[in-house]
Short mmCIF file of C-alpha atoms in Angstrom, two decimals:
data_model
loop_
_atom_site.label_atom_id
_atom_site.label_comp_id
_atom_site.label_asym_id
_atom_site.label_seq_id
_atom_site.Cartn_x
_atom_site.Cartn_y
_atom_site.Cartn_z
CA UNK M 29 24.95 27.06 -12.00
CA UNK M 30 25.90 26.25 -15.31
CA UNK M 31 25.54 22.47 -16.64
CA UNK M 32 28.28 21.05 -18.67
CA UNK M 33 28.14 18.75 -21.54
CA UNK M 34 30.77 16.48 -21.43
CA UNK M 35 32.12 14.64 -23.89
CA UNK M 36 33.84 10.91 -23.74
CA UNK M 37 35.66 8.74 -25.06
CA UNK M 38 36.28 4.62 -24.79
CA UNK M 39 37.94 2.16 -25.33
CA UNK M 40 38.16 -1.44 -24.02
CA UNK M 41 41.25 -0.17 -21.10
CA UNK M 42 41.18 3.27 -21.06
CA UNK M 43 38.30 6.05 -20.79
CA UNK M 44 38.77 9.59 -21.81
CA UNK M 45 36.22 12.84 -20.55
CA UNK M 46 36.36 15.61 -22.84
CA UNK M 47 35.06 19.18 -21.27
CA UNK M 48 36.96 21.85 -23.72
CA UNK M 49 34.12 22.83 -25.40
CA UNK M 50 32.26 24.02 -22.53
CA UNK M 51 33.00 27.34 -21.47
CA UNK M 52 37.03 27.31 -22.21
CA UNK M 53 37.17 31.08 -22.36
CA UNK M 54 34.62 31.59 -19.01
CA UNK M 55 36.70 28.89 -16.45
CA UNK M 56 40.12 29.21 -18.23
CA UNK M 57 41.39 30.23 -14.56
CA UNK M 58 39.27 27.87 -13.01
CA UNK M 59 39.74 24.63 -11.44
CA UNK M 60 38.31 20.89 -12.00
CA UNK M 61 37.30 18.36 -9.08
CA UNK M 62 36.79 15.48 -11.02
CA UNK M 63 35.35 11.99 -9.45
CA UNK M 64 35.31 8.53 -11.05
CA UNK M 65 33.02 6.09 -9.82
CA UNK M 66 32.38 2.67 -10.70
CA UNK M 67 28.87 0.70 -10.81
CA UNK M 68 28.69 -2.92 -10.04
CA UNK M 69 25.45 -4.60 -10.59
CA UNK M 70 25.11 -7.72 -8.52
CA UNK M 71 21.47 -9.30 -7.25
CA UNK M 72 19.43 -6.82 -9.09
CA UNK M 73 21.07 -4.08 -6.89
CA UNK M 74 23.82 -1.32 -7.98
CA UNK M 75 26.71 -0.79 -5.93
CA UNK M 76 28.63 2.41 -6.74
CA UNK M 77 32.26 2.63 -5.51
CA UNK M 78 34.50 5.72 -5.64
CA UNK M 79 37.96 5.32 -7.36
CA UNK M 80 39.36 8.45 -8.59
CA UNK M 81 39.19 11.83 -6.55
CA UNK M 82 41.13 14.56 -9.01
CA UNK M 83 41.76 18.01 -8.79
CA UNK M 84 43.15 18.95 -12.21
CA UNK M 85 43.04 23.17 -13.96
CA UNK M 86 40.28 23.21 -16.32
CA UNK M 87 42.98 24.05 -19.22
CA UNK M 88 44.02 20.56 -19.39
CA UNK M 89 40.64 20.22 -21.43
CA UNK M 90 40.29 16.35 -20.18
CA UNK M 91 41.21 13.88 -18.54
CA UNK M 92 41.78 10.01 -18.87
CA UNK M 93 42.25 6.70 -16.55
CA UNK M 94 42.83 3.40 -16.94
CA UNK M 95 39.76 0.79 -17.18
CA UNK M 96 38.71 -2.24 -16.51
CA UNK M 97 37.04 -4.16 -19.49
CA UNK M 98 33.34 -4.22 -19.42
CA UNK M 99 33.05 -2.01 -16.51
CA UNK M 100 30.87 0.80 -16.10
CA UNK M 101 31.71 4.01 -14.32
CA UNK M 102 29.89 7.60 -13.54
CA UNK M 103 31.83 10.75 -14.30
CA UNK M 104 31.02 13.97 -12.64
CA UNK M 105 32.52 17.26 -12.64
CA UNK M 106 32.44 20.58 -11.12
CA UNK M 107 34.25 23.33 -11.79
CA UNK M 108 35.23 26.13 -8.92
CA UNK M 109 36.68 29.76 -8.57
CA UNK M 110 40.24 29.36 -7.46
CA UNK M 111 39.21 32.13 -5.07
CA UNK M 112 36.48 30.79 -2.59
CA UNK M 113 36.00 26.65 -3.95
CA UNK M 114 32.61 27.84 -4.74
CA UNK M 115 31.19 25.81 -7.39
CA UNK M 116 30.26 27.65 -10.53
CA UNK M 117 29.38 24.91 -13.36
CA UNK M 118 28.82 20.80 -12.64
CA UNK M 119 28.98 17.67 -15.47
CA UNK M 120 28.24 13.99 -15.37
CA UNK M 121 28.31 11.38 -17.46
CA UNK M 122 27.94 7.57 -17.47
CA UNK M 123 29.77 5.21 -19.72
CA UNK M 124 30.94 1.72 -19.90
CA UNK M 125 34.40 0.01 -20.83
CA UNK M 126 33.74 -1.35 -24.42
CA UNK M 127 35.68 -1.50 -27.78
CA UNK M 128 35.98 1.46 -29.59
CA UNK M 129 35.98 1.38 -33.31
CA UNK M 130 39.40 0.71 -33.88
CA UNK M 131 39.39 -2.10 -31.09
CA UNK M 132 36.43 -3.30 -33.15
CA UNK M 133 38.01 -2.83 -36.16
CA UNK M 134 40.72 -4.83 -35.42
CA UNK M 135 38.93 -7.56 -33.57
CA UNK M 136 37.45 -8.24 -37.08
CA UNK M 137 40.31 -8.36 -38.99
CA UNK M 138 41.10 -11.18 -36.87
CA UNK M 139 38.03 -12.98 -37.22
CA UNK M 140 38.82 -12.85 -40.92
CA UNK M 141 42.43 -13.90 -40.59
CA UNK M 142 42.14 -16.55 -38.77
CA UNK M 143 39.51 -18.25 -41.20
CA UNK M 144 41.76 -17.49 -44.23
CA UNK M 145 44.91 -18.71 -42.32
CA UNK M 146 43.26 -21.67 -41.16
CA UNK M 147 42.07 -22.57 -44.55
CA UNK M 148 45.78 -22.06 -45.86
CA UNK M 149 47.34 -24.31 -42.88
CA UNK M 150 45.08 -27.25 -44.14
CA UNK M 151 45.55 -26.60 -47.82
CA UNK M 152 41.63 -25.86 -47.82
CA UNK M 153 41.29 -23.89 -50.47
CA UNK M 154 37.81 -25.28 -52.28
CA UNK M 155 35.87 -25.99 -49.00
CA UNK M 156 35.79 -23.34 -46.09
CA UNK M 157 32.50 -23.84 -46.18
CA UNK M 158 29.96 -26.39 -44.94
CA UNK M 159 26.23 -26.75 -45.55
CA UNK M 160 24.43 -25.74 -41.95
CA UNK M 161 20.62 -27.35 -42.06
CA UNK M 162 20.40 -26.53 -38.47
CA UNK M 163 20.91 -23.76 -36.08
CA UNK M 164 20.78 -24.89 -32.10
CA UNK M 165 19.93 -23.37 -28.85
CA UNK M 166 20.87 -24.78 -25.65
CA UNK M 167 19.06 -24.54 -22.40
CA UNK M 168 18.22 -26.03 -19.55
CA UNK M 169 14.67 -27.82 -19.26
CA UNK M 170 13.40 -25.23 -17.04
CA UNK M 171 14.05 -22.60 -19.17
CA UNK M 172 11.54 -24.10 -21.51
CA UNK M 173 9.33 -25.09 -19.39
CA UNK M 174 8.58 -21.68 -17.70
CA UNK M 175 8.62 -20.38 -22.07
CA UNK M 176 5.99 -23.22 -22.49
CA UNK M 177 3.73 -22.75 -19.13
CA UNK M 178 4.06 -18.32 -18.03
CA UNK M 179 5.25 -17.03 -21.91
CA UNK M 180 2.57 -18.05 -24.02
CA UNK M 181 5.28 -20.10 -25.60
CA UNK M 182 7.32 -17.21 -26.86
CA UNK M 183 10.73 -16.95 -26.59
CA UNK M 184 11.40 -13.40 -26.11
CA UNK M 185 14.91 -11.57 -26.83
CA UNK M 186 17.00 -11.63 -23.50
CA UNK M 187 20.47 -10.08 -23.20
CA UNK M 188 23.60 -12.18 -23.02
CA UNK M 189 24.22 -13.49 -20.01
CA UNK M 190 27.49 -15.81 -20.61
CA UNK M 191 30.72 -14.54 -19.72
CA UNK M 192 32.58 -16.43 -22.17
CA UNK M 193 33.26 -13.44 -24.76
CA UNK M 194 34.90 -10.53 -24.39
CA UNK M 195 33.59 -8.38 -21.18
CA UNK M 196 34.24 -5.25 -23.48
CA UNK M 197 31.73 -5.65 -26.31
CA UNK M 198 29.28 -3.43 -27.59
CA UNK M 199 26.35 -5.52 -27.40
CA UNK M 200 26.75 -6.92 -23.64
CA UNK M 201 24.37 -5.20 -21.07
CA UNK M 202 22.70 -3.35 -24.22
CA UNK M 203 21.25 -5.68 -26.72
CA UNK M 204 18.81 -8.13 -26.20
CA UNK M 205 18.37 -11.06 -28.32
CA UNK M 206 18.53 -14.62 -28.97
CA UNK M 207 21.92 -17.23 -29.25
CA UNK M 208 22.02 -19.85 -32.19
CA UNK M 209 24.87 -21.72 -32.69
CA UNK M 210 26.02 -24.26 -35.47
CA UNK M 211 27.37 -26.61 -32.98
CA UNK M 212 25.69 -27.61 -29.82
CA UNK M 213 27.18 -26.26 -26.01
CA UNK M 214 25.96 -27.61 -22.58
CA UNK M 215 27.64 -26.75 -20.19
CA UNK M 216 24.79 -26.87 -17.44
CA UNK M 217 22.12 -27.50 -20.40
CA UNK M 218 19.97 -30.74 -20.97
CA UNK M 219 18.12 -29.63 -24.06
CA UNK M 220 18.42 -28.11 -27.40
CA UNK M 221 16.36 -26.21 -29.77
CA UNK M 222 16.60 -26.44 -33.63
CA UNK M 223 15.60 -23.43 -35.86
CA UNK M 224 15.67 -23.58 -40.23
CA UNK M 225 18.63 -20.94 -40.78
CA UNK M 226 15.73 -19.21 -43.70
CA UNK M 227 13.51 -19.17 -40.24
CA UNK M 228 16.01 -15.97 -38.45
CA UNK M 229 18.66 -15.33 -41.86
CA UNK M 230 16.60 -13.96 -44.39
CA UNK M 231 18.96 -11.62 -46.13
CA UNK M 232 15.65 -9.91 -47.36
CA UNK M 233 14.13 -9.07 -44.21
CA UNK M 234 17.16 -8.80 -41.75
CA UNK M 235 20.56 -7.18 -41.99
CA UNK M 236 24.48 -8.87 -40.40
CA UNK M 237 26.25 -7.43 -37.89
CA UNK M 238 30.12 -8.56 -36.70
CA UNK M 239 29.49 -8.84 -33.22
CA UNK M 240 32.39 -10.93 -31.70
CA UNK M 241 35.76 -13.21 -31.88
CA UNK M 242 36.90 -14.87 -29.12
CA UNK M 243 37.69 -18.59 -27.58
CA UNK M 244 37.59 -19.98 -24.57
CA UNK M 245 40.33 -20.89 -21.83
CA UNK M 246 39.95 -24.45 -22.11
CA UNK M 247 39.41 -24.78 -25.98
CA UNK M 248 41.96 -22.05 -27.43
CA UNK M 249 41.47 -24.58 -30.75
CA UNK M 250 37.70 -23.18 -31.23
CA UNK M 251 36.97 -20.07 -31.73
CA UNK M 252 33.29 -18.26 -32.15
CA UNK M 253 32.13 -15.44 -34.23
CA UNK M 254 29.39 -13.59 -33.25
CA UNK M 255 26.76 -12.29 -35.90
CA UNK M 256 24.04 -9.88 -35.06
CA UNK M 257 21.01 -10.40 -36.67
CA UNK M 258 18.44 -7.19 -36.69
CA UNK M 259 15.18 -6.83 -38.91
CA UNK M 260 15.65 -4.06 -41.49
CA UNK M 261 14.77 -0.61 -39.49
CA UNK M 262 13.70 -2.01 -36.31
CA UNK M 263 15.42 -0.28 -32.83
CA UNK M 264 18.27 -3.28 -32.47
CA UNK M 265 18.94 -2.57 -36.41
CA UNK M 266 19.72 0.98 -36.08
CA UNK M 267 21.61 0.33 -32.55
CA UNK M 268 23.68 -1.67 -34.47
CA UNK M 269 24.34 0.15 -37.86
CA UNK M 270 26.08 3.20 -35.32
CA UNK M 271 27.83 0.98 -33.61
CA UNK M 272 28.53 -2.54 -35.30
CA UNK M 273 30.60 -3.69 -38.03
CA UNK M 274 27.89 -4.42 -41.21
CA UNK M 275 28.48 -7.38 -42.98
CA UNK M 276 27.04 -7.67 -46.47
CA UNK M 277 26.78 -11.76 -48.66
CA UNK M 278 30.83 -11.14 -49.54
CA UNK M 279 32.08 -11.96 -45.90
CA UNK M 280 33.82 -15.09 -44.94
CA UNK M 281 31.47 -16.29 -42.17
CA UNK M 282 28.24 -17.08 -44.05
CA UNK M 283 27.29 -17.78 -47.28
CA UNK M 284 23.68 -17.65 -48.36
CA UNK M 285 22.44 -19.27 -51.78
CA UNK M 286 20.47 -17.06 -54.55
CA UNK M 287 17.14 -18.47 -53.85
CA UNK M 288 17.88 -18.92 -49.92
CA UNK M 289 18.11 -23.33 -50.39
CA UNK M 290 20.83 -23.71 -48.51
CA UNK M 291 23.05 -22.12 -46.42
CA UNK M 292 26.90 -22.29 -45.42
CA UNK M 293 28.68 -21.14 -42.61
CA UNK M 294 32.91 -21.61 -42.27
CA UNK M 295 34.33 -24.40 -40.97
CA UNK M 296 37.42 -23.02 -39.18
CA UNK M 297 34.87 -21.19 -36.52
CA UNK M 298 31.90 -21.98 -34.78
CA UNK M 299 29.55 -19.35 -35.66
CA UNK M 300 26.47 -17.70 -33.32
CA UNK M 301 23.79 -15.77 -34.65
CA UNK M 302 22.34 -13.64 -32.19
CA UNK M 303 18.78 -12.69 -33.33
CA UNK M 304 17.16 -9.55 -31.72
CA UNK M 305 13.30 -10.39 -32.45
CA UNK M 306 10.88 -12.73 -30.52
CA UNK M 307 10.09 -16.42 -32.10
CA UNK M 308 7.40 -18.56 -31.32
CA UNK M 309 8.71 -21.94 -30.02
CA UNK M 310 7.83 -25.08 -30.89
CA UNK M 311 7.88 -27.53 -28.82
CA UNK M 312 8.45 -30.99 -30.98
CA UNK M 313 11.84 -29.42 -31.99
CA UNK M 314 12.72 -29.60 -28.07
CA UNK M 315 15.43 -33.07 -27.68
CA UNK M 316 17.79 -33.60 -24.97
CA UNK M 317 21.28 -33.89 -25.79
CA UNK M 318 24.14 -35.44 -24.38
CA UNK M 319 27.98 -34.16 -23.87
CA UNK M 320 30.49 -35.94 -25.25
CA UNK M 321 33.65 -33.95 -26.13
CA UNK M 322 35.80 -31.40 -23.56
CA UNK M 323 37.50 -28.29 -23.74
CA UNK M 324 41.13 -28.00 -24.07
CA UNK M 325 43.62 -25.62 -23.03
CA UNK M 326 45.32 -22.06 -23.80
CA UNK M 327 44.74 -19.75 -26.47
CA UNK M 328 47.47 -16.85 -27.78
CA UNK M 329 45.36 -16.20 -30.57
CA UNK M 330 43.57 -12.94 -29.36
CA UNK M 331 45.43 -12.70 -26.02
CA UNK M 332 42.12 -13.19 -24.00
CA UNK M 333 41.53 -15.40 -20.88
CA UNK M 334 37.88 -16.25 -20.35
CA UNK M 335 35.84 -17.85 -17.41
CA UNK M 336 34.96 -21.80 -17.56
CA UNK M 337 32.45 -22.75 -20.62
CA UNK M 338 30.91 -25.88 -20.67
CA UNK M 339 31.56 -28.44 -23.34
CA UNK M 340 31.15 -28.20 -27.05
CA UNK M 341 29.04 -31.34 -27.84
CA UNK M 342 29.10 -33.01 -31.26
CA UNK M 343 25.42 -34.39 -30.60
CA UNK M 344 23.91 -35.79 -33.78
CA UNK M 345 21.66 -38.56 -32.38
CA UNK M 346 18.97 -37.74 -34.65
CA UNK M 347 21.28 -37.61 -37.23
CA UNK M 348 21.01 -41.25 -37.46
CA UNK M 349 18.51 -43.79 -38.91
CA UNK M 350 17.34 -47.08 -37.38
CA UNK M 351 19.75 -47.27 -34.35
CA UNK M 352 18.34 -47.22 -31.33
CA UNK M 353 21.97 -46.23 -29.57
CA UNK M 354 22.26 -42.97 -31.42
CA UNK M 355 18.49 -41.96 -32.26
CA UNK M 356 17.05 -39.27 -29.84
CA UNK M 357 13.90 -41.40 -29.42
CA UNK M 358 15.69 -43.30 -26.26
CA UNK M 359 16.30 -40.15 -24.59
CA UNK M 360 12.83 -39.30 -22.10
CA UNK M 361 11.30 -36.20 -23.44
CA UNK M 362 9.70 -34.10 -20.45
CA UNK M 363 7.77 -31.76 -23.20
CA UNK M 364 5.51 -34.63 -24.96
CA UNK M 365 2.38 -33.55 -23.47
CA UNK M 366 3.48 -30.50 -25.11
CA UNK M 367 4.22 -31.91 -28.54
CA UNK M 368 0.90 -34.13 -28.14
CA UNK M 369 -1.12 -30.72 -27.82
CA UNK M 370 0.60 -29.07 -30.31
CA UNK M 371 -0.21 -31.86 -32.87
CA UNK M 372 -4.08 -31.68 -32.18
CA UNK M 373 -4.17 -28.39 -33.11
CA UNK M 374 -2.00 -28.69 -36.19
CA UNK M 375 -4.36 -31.34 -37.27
CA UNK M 376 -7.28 -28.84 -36.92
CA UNK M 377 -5.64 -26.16 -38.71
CA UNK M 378 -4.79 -28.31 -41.28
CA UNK M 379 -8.17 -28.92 -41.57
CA UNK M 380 -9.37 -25.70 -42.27
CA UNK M 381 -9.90 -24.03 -45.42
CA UNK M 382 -8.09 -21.03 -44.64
CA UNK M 383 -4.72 -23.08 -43.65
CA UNK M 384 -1.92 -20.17 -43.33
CA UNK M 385 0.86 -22.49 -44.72
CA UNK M 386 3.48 -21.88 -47.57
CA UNK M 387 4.06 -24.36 -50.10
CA UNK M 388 6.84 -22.49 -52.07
CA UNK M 389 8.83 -23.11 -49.16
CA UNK M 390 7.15 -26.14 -47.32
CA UNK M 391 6.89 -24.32 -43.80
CA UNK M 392 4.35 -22.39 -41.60
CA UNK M 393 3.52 -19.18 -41.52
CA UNK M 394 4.74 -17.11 -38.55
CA UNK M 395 0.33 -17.20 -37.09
CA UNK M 396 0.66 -21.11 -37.67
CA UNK M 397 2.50 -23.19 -35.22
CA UNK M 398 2.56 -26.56 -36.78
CA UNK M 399 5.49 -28.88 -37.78
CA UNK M 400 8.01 -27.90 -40.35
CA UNK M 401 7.85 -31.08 -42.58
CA UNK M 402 11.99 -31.19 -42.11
CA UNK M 403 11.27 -32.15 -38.01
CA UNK M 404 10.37 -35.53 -38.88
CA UNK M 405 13.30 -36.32 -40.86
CA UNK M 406 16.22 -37.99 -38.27
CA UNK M 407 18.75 -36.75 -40.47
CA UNK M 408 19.26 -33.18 -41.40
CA UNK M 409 20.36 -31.96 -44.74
CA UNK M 410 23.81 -30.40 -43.75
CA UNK M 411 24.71 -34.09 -43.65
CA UNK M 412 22.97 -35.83 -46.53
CA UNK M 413 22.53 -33.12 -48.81
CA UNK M 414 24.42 -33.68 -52.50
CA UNK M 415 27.34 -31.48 -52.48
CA UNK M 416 28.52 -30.19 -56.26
CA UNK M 417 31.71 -27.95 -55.56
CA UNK M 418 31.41 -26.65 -59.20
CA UNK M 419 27.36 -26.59 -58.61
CA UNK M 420 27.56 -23.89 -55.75
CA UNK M 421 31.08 -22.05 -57.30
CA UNK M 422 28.16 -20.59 -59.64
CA UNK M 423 26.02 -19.08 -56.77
CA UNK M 424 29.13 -17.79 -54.69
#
């Protein structure tokens, strides 16, 4: 029995299986039965459905079939004498419904369209960009709590879960990692999680990836890029150099200053960082947050309907000083026993004579878990920070 080695190729609606370089001269007489199935994944389970039963002359050299986006399917093949249907060489192959390079390609040039033309409809030329102190993650309390009590308080990479962006991308049901945003989401969250962008974006130690454009069917007003973030060399890093657009300082999402003080992101998009390493959480930077503005409607932008979202929530209670309406201090914090443990031991490492903390930069080292002097500050310097547009024009 001879095995083939098929070849195939995707693309976000149609799959193509390649088998002309396996024995074209041997089976050129020969025939093809060729069966699609797809694989559904639902409660930990795998259901495997049959869609396509083919019988097609091995000449034709491959075969394609219309997809649905995101979905995965299992190709096999045999091959059988014309004479008796007996079975002389078999193939099979899994694959998934995801963009190709050109879909990719294109879904970037997008991304970097719609900044630019945004920035031209509002006669923005100068200011695309905003200073980002803060980078949020939104769960729900449990989701802490079980980081906090069973993890060790480690928040480990995860894969993404929401089916807000497109079904088809590379990086769904492959890479694991963890969502920052620049704005806060809830949806069916009740708390968020603040990270230092120098904490996940060192441009030194990790390397950008485009991962994703898309908006949402209520809000087609907002729309979200994606950015990978990978350590230099690590697994997720070389995952995504074969199969990712790279982004190097020069693209319009994210601009990082010489001596990484401050960071800006563009203002016509809400961008995500999704980093693929483990962080240590800490658990005075957990706050509740509160919803305040919905979703819209309809989007013809990239032609793509999505499932329900949440809200986008413009949450900057403890961006305020001295009123007790808008500071996060009136909202009950379930994690203070947490935060009261966590200072003890901060105290006692600050203590010691071997403190691991860096003064160049005024934050902990990653075996330290005490406060970042910036957590006690109500107001974050994306807001108060002195802006110089001819200052920064120097560092672009």
């Amino acid at each position: 029995m001879v095995q083939l080695d098929l070849k195939v190729t995707t693309s976000a609606t149609k799959c193509t299986v390649h088998w002309g370089n396996c024995g074209r001269n041997k089976f050129k007489n020969h025939y093809v039965q060729l069966y699609v199935f797809s694989r559904i994944v639902k409660y930990s389970s795998t259901v495997t459905k049959a869609l396509l039963n083919e019988r097609i002359q091995f000449s034709a050299l491959e075969y394609s079939w219309d997809t649905d986006s995101g979905s995965s399917y299992v190709v096999q093949l045999e091959v059988k004498d014309p004479n008796d249907d007996r079975v002389v060489a078999i193939g099979k192959h899994q694959l998934r419904a995801c963009f190709s390079n050109a879909d990719l390609e294109k879904l970037y040039k997008k991304a970097v369209h719609h900044c630019h033309q945004s920035e031209q409809n509002k006669g923005d030329y100068t200011r695309q960009l905003k200073l980002v102190g803060k980078l949020y993650r939104c769960k729900p309390q449990q989701y802490w709590q079980d980081i906090l009590d069973f993890n060790d308080g480690i928040m480990e990479p995860c894969p993404i879960k929401d089916e807000i962006e497109h079904a088809e991308n590379r990086i769904n049901s492959t890479l694991e990692g963890l969502l920052f945003s620049t704005e806060l989401n809830k949806g069916s969250t009740d708390f968020k999680y603040h990270v230092y962008p120098e904490e996940i974006l060192h441009p030194y130690e990790v390397n950008f990836y485009f991962g994703d454009f898309y908006c949402t069917a209520n809000n087609p007003k907002t729309h979200f890029v994606t950015i990978v973030v990978c350590k230099k060399l690590s697994p997720s890093d070389i995952f995504c150099t074969n199969n990712l657009h790279s982004l190097n300082m020069g693209n319009p999402f994210l601009k990082i200053g010489l001596t990484m003080s401050w960071y800006e992101m563009n203002k016509h998009v809400v961008t995500e960082f999704f980093y693929t390493e483990e962080l240590s959480l800490m658990p005075n930077r957990l706050k509740r947050i509160k919803e305040t503005v919905p979703y819209c409607d309809k989007c013809t932008l990239n032609n793509r309907d999505f499932g329900y979202y949440g809200n986008v929530v413009n949450d900057h209670d403890d961006r305020y000083k001295g009123n007790p309406e808008s500071d996060d201090s009136d909202l009950d914090n379930p994690f203070k026993e947490y935060i009261s443990n966590s200072s003890e031991q901060s105290n006692n490492d600050q203590n010691s004579d071997d403190l691991p903390y860096d003064d160049s930069v005024g934050a902990a080292s990653e075996d330290c878990d005490y406060y970042d002097p910036r957590d006690d500050d109500p107001t974050p310097y994306d807001d108060d920070f002195p802006y110089d547009d001819n200052y920064y024009d120097d560092y672009r």
